[in-house]
Coordinates of C-alpha atoms and ligand atoms in Angstrom, one line a residue:
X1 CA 0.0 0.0 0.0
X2 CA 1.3 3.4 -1.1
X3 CA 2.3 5.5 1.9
X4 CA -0.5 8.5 0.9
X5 CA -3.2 5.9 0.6
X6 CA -2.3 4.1 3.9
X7 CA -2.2 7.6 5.8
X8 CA -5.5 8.5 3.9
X9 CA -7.1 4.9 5.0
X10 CA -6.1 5.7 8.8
X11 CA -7.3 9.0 9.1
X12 CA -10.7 8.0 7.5
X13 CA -10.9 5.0 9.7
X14 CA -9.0 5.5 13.1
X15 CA -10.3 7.8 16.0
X16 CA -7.3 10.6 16.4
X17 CA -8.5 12.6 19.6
X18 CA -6.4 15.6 19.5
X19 CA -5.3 18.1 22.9
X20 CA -7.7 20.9 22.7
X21 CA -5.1 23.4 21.6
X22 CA -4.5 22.1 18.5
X23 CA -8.1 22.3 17.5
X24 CA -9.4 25.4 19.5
X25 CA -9.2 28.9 17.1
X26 CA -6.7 31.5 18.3
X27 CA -9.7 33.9 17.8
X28 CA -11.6 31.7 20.4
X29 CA -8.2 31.9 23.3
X30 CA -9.4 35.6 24.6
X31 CA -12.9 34.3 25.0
X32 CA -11.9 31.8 26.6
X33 CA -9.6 33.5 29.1
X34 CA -12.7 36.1 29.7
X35 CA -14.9 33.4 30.5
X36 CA -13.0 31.8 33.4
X37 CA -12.4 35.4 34.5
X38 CA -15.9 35.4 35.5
X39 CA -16.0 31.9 36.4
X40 CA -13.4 32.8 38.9
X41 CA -15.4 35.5 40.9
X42 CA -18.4 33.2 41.0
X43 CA -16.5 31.2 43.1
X44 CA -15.2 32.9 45.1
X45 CA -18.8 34.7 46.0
X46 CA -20.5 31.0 46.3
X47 CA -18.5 29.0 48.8
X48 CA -21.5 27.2 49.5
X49 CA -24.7 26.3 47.8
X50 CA -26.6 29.2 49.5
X51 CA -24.5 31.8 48.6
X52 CA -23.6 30.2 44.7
X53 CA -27.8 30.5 44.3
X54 CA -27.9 33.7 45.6
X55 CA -25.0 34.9 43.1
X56 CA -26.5 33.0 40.1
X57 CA -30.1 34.7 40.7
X58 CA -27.9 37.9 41.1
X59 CA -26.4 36.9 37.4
X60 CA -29.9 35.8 36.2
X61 CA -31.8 39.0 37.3
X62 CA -28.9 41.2 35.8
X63 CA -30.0 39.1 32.1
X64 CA -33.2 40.1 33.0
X65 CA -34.5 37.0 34.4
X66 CA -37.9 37.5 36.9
X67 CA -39.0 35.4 39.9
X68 CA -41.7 32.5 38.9
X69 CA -45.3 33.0 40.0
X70 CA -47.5 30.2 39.7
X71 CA -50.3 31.8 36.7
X72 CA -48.2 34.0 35.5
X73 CA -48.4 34.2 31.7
X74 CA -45.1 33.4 29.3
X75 CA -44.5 34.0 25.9
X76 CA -41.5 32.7 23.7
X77 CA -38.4 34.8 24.9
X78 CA -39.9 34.9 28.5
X79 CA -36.9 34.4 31.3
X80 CA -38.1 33.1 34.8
X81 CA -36.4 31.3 37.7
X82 CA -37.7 29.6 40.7
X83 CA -34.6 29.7 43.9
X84 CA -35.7 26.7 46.0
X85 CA -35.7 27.7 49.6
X86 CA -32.3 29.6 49.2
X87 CA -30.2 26.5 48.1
X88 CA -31.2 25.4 44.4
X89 CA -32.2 27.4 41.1
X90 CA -34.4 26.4 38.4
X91 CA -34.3 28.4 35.3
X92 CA -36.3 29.1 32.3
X93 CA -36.2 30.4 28.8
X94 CA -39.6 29.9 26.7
X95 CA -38.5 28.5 23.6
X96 CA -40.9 28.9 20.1
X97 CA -42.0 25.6 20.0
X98 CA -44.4 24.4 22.6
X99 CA -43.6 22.0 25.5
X100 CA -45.0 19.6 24.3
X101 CA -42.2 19.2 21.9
X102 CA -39.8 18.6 25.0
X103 CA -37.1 20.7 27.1
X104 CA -34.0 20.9 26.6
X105 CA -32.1 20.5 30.2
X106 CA -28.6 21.3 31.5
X107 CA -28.4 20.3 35.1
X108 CA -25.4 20.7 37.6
X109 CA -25.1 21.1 41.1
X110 CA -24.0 23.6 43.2
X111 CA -23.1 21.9 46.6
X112 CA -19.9 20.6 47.3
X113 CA -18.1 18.3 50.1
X114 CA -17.7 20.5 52.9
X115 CA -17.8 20.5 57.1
X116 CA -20.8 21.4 58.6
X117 CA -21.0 21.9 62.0
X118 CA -23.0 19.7 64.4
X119 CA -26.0 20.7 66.0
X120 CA -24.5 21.0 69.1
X121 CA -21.2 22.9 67.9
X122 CA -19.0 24.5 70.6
X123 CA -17.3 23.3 73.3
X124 CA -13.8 24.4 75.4
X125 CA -11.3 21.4 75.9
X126 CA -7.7 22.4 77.4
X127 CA -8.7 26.0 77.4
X128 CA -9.3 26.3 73.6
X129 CA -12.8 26.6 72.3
X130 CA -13.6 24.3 68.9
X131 CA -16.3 23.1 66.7
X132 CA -18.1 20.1 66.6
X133 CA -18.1 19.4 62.7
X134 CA -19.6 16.4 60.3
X135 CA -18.2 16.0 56.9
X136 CA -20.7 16.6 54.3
X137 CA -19.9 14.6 51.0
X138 CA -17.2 12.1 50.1
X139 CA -13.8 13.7 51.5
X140 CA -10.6 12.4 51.9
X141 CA -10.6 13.9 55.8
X142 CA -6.8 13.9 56.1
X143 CA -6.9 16.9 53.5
X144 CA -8.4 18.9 55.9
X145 CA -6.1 19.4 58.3
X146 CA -4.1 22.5 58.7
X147 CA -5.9 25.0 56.0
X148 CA -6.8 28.3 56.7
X149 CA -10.9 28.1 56.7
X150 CA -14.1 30.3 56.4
X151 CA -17.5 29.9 58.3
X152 CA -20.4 30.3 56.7
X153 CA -24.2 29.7 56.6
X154 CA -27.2 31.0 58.2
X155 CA -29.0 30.9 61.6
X156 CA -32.6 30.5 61.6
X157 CA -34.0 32.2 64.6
X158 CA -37.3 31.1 65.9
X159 CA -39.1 34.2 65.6
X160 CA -38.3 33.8 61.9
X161 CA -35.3 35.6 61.2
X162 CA -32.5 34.7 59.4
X163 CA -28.7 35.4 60.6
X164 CA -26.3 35.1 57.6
X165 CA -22.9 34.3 58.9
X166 CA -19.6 34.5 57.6
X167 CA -16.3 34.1 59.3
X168 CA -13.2 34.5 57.8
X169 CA -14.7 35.7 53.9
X170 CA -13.4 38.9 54.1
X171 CA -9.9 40.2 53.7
X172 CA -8.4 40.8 57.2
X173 CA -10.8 38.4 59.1
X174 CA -9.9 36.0 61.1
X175 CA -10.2 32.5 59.9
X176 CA -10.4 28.7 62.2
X177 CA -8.2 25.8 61.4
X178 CA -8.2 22.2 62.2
X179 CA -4.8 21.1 63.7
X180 CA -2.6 18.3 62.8
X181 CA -0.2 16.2 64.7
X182 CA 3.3 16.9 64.3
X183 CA 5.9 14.9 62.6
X184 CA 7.7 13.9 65.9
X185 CA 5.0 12.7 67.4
X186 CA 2.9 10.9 64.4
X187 CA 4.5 7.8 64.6
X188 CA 2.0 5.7 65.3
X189 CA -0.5 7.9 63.0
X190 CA 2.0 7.3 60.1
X191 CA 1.4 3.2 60.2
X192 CA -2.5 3.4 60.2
X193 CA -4.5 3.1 56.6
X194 CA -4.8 6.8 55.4
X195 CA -9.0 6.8 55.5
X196 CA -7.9 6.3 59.4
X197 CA -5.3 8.3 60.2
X198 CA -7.7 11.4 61.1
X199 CA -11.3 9.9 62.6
X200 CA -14.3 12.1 61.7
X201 CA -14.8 13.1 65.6
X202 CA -11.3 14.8 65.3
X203 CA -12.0 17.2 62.7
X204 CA -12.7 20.2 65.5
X205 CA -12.3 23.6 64.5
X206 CA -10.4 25.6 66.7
X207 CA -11.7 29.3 67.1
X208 CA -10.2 30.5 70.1
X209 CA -7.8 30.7 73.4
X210 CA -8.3 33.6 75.3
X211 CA -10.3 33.5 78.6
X212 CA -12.6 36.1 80.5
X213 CA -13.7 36.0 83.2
X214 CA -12.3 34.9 86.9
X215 CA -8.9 32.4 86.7
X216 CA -11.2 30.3 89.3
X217 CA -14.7 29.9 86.7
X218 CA -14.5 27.6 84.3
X219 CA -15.3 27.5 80.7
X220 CA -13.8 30.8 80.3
X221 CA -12.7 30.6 76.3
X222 CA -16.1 28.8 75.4
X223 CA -17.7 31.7 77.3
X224 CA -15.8 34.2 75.4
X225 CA -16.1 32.8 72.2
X226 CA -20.0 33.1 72.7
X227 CA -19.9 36.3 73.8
X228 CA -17.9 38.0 70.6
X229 CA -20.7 35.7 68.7
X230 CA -23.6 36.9 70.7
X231 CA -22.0 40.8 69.3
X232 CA -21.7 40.1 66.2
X233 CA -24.8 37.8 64.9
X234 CA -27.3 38.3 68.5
X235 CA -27.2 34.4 69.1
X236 CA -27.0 32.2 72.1
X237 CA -25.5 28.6 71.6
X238 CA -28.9 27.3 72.2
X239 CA -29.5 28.7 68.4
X240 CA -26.9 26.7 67.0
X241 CA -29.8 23.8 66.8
X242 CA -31.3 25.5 64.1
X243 CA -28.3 26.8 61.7
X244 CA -26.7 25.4 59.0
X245 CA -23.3 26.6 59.6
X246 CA -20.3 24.8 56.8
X247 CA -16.6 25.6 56.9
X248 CA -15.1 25.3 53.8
X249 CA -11.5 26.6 52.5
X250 CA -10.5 30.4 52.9
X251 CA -8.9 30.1 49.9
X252 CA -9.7 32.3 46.5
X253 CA -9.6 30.7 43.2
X254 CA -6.3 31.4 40.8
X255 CA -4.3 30.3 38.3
X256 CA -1.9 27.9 38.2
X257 CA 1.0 26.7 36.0
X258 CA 3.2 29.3 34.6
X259 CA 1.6 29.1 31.9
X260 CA -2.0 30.4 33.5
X261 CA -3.8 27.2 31.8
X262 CA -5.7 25.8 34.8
X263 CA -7.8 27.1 37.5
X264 CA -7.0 26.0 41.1
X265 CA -10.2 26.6 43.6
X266 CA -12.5 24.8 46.1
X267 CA -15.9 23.9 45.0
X268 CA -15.1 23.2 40.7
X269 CA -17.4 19.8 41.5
X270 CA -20.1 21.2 40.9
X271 CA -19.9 25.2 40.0
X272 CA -17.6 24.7 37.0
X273 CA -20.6 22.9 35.5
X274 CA -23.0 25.0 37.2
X275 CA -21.8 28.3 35.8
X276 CA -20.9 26.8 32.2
X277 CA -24.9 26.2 32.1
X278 CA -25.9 28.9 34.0
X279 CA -24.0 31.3 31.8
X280 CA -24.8 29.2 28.6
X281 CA -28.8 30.4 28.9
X282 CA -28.2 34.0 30.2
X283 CA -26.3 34.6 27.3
X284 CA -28.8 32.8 24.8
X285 CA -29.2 36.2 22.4
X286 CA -32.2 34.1 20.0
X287 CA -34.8 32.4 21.6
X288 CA -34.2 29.0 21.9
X289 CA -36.8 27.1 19.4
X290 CA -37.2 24.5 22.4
X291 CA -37.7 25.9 25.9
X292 CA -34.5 26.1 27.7
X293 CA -33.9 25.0 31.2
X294 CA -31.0 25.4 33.9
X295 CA -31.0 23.3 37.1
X296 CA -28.4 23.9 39.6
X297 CA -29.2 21.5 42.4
X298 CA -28.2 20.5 46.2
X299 CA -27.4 17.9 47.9
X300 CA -26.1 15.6 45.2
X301 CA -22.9 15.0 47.4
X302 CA -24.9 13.4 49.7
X303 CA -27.6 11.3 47.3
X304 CA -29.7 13.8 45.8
X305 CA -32.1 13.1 48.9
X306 CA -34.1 16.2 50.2
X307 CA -36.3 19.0 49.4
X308 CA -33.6 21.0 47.8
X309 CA -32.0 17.6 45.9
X310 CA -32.3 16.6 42.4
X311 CA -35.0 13.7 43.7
X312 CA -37.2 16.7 45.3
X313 CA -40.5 17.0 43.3
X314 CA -39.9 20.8 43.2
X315 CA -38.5 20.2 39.7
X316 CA -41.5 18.5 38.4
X317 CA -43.6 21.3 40.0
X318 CA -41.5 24.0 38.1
X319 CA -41.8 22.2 35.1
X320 CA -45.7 21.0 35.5
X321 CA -46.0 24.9 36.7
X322 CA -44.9 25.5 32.7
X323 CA -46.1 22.9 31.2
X324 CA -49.8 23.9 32.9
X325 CA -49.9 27.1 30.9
X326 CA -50.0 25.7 27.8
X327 CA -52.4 23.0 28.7
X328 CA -49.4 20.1 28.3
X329 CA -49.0 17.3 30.6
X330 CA -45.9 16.9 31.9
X331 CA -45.5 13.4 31.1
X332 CA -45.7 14.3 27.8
X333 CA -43.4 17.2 28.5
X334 CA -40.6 14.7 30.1
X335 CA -40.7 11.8 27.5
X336 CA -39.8 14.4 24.6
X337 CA -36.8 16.2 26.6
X338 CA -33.1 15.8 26.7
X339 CA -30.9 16.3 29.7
X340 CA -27.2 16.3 30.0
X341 CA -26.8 16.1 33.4
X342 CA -23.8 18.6 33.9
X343 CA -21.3 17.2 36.1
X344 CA -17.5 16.8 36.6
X345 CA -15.2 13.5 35.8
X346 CA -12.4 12.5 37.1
X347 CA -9.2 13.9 34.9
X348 CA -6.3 11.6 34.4
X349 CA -3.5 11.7 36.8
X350 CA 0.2 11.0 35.8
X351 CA 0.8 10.8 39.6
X352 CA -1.5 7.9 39.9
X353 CA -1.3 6.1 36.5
X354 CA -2.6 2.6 38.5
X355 CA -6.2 3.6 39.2
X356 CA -6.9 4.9 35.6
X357 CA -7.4 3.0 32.2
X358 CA -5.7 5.5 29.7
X359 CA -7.5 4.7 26.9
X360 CA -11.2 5.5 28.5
X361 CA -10.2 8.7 31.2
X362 CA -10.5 12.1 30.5
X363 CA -7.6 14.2 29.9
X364 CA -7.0 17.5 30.8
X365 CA -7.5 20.1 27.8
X366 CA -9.2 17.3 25.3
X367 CA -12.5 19.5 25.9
X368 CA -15.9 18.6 27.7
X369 CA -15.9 14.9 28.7
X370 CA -18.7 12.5 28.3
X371 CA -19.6 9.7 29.8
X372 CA -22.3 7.2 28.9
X373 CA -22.5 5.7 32.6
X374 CA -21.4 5.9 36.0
X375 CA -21.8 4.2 38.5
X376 CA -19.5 1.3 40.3
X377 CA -18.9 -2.2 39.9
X378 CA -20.8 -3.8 37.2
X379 CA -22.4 -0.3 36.1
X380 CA -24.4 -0.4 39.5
X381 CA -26.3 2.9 40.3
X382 CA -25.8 4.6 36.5
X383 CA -28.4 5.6 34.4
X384 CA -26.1 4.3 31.0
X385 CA -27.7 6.6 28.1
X386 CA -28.5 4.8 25.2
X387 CA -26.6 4.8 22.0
X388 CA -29.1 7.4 20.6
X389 CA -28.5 10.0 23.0
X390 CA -25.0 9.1 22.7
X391 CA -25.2 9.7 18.6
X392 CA -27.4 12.8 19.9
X393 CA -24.6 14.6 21.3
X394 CA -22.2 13.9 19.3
X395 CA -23.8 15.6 16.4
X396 CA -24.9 18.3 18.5
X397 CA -21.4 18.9 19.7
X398 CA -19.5 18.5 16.3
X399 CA -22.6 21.1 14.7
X400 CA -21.9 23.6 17.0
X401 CA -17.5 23.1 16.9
X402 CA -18.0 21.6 20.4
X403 CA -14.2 19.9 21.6
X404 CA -15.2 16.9 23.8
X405 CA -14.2 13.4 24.6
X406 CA -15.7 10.6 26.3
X407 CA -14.6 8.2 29.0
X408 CA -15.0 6.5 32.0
X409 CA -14.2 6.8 36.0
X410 CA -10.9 5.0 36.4
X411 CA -10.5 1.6 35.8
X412 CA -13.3 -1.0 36.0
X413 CA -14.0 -1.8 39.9
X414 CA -11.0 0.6 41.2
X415 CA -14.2 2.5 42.2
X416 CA -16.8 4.4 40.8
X417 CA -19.3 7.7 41.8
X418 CA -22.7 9.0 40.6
X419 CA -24.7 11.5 39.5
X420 CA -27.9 13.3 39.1
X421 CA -28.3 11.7 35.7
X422 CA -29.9 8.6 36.7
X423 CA -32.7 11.1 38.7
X424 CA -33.5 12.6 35.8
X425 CA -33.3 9.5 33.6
X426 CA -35.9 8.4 35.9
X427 CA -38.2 10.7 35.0
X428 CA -38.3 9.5 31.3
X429 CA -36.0 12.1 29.8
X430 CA -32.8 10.9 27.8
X431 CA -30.0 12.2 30.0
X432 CA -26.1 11.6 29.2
X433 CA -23.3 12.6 31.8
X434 CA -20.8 15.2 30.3
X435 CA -18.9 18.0 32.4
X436 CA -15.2 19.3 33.4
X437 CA -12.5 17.1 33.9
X438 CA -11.1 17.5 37.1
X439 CA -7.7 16.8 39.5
X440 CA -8.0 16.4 43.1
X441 CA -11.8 16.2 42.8
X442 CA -13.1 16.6 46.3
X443 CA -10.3 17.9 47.7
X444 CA -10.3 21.7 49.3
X445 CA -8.6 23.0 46.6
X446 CA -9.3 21.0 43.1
X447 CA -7.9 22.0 39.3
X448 CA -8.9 22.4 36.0
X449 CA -8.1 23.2 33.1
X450 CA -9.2 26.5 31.4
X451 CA -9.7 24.7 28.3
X452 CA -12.1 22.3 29.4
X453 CA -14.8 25.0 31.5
X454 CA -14.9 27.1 28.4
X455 CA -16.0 24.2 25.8
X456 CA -18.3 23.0 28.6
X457 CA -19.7 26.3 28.1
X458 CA -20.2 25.8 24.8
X459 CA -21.6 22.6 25.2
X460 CA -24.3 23.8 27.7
X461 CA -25.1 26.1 24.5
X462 CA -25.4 23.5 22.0
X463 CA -27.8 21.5 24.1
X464 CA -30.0 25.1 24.3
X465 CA -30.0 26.1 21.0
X466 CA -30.4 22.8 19.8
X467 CA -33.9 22.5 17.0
X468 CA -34.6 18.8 17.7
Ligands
MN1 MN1 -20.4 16.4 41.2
MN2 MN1 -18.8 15.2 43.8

């Protein structure tokens, strides 16, 4: 065979996945580097999933997006939003064709594995007031140790109002850490397994040392620390029962390598998703021929359960709500939609070649990654999209110059994880996995690559915009 025709026969015939910098336009580069500007500062002003909705309704209403109220009338163009009890946003933009010819879903979530503190929170051991905490999400708890962290949350009050609370956001505040044992004395530490080397009930956040008080009282720092709480929010410890309080990193997201190509933060799983399809509808310029929906959901760190989670029937009722004022059921509604259910995958690691299978993982910079299942073991717990939906993306992708790849989670039963995808599967809408590959996932300060956020982006906006 002639050396022309064999390289014409493999080119025609063999896949040749390319690093997204070969293929992405030069044009495209300051786009791109624009878009992660602003995906930067909506991290850094949602730590957690309360404040992440309250910055995305902040986004939405700037793009002229308006509060849902059951009745209200919508015509093609219209831009509404429901916000969930403070924790989760639902989205709309009325497309020209009628629901009954489907939705067209993109939906992330916005909490991510965090501490939150224990119900009954503070106590003084040693003359140093802590913490009580219980991890929230799958962490790795020795990563937790010894970072500089932020407070923050909200006390409910029983007479109805709300405290917002944040310790440590601010430039100049103080901040709380959890100690770790020191080198000279870890010994014994260093021998046990590393998902045992720091127990749960250690993770204790240290706010404070400095007494009032008599030297003959006790319970002087606990005191103390209640007291400069009790001046700055008006709460007793008592109101700790009802708060949701989560320390998370007091660490703002930057870039890393010298060559500014990745994004180092806590919280990419889920927000680099969640803004990609957040910021894929608001910027929609033509209506979208189907109606266009954003979901950016709680709780799916810790199954998706709850009013606030993927499972909660407040997404049916948005979309029944819709659905109602065009005299559509919703059944009909689901069974016509497509969802990609917007989530991270794990990026391959050079550092840890033995847990991945390098010719199914994501790689950092080869674009959004799909994947047709999760799960673990023998596919358990994934929703596994069918071929068609597969084939669906793939042309909607490649239409709209979309750079993706598509993979698994590390090798077959080194693992495994889950998303919301088999929830909305579930409901009889075709849903296929795709999101940002990510390093560290789950860790207090994760990376990815600047690359891969701005073609999921583009992504979210070829599912939108898509006619059929
Ligand atoms: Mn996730
Ligand atoms: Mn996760």
């Amino acid at each position: 065979m002639e050396k022309s025709a064999y390289k014409e026969l493999k080119e025609k015939l063999l896949t040749r996945k390319k690093n997204g910098y070969d293929l992405i336009a030069q044009e495209e580069l300051s786009a791109m580097e624009d878009y992660c500007t602003g995906y930067k500062a909506f991290l850094d002003a949602g730590r957690t999933e309360r404040l992440c909705a309250k910055e995305a309704v902040r986004l939405a209403e700037q793009a002229g997006y308006q509060p849902y109220t059951r009745g209200m009338t919508l015509n093609p163009g219209g831009k509404v939003y429901v916000c969930n009890r403070g924790k989760a946003l639902m989205l709309a933009r009325i497309g020209q064709k009628p629901l009954s010819e489907g939705i067209q879903l993109a939906a992330a979530h916005i909490d991510s594995p965090r501490l939150d503190l224990k119900p009954n929170p503070l106590y003084e051991e040693s003359e140093l007031a802590y913490f009580k905490t219980h991890y929230y999400g799958g962490i790795r708890k020795y990563q937790w140790v010894t970072l500089p962290l932020a407070l923050y949350g909200v006390v409910a009050m029983k007479d109805g109002r709300k405290i917002e609370v944040n310790i440590g956001g601010e430039a100049g505040d103080p901040r709380l850490v959890i100690t770790d044992l020191l080198p000279h004395l870890g010994a014994a530490q260093n021998k046990k397994p590393l998902a045992e080397a720091v127990p749960g009930e250690t993770l204790n956040l240290l706010l404070g040392s400095r007494p009032i008080g008599g030297e003959d009282e006790s319970g002087r720092v606990k005191l103390a620390v209640m007291q400069l709480l009790h001046e700055k929010y008006g709460i007793t410890e008592d109101d700790f029962n009802s708060a949701e309080l989560e320390a998370v990193p007091a660490v703002d997201a930057c870039d890393i390598g010298l060559d500014r190509s990745l994004i180092g933060a806590y919280g990419h799983d889920d927000r680099v998703c969640a803004y990609a399809a957040l910021k894929a509808l608001l910027d929609l310029e033509e209506v979208p021929q189907k109606t266009a929906v954003c979901i950016l959901a709680d709780k799916e760190e810790i199954g998706s359960d709850g009013v606030t989670g993927m499972q909660s029937a407040a997404f049916d009722t948005f979309i029944e709500d819709l659905c109602a004022a065009q005299d559509v059921p919703l059944r009909a509604c689901f069974e016509k939609s497509f969802c990609l259910s917007a989530d991270v995958t794990a990026a391959y690691d050079p550092n840890y070649p033995d847990v991945f299978e390098k010719r199914n993982e994501s790689y950092l910079n080869y674009g959004i990654g799909l994947c047709k299942y999760t799960g673990a073991r023998g596919k358990s717990g994934a929703s596994d999209a069918d071929a068609e939906t597969v084939a669906y993306v793939r042309r909607l992708f490649d239409e709209a110059g979309v750079i993706w790849q598509i993979s698994e989670l590390g090798k077959v039963d080194a693992g495994g994880g889950g998303t919301v995808a088999m929830y909305m599967a579930n409901r009889n809408i075709n849903t296929l996995d795709a999101g940002v590959p990510v390093l560290s996932m789950h860790a207090p300060f994760e990376t990815v690559s600047k690359l891969d956020c701005y073609e999921t982006y583009k992504g979210m906006k070829a599912v939108f915009q898509a006619a059929q």
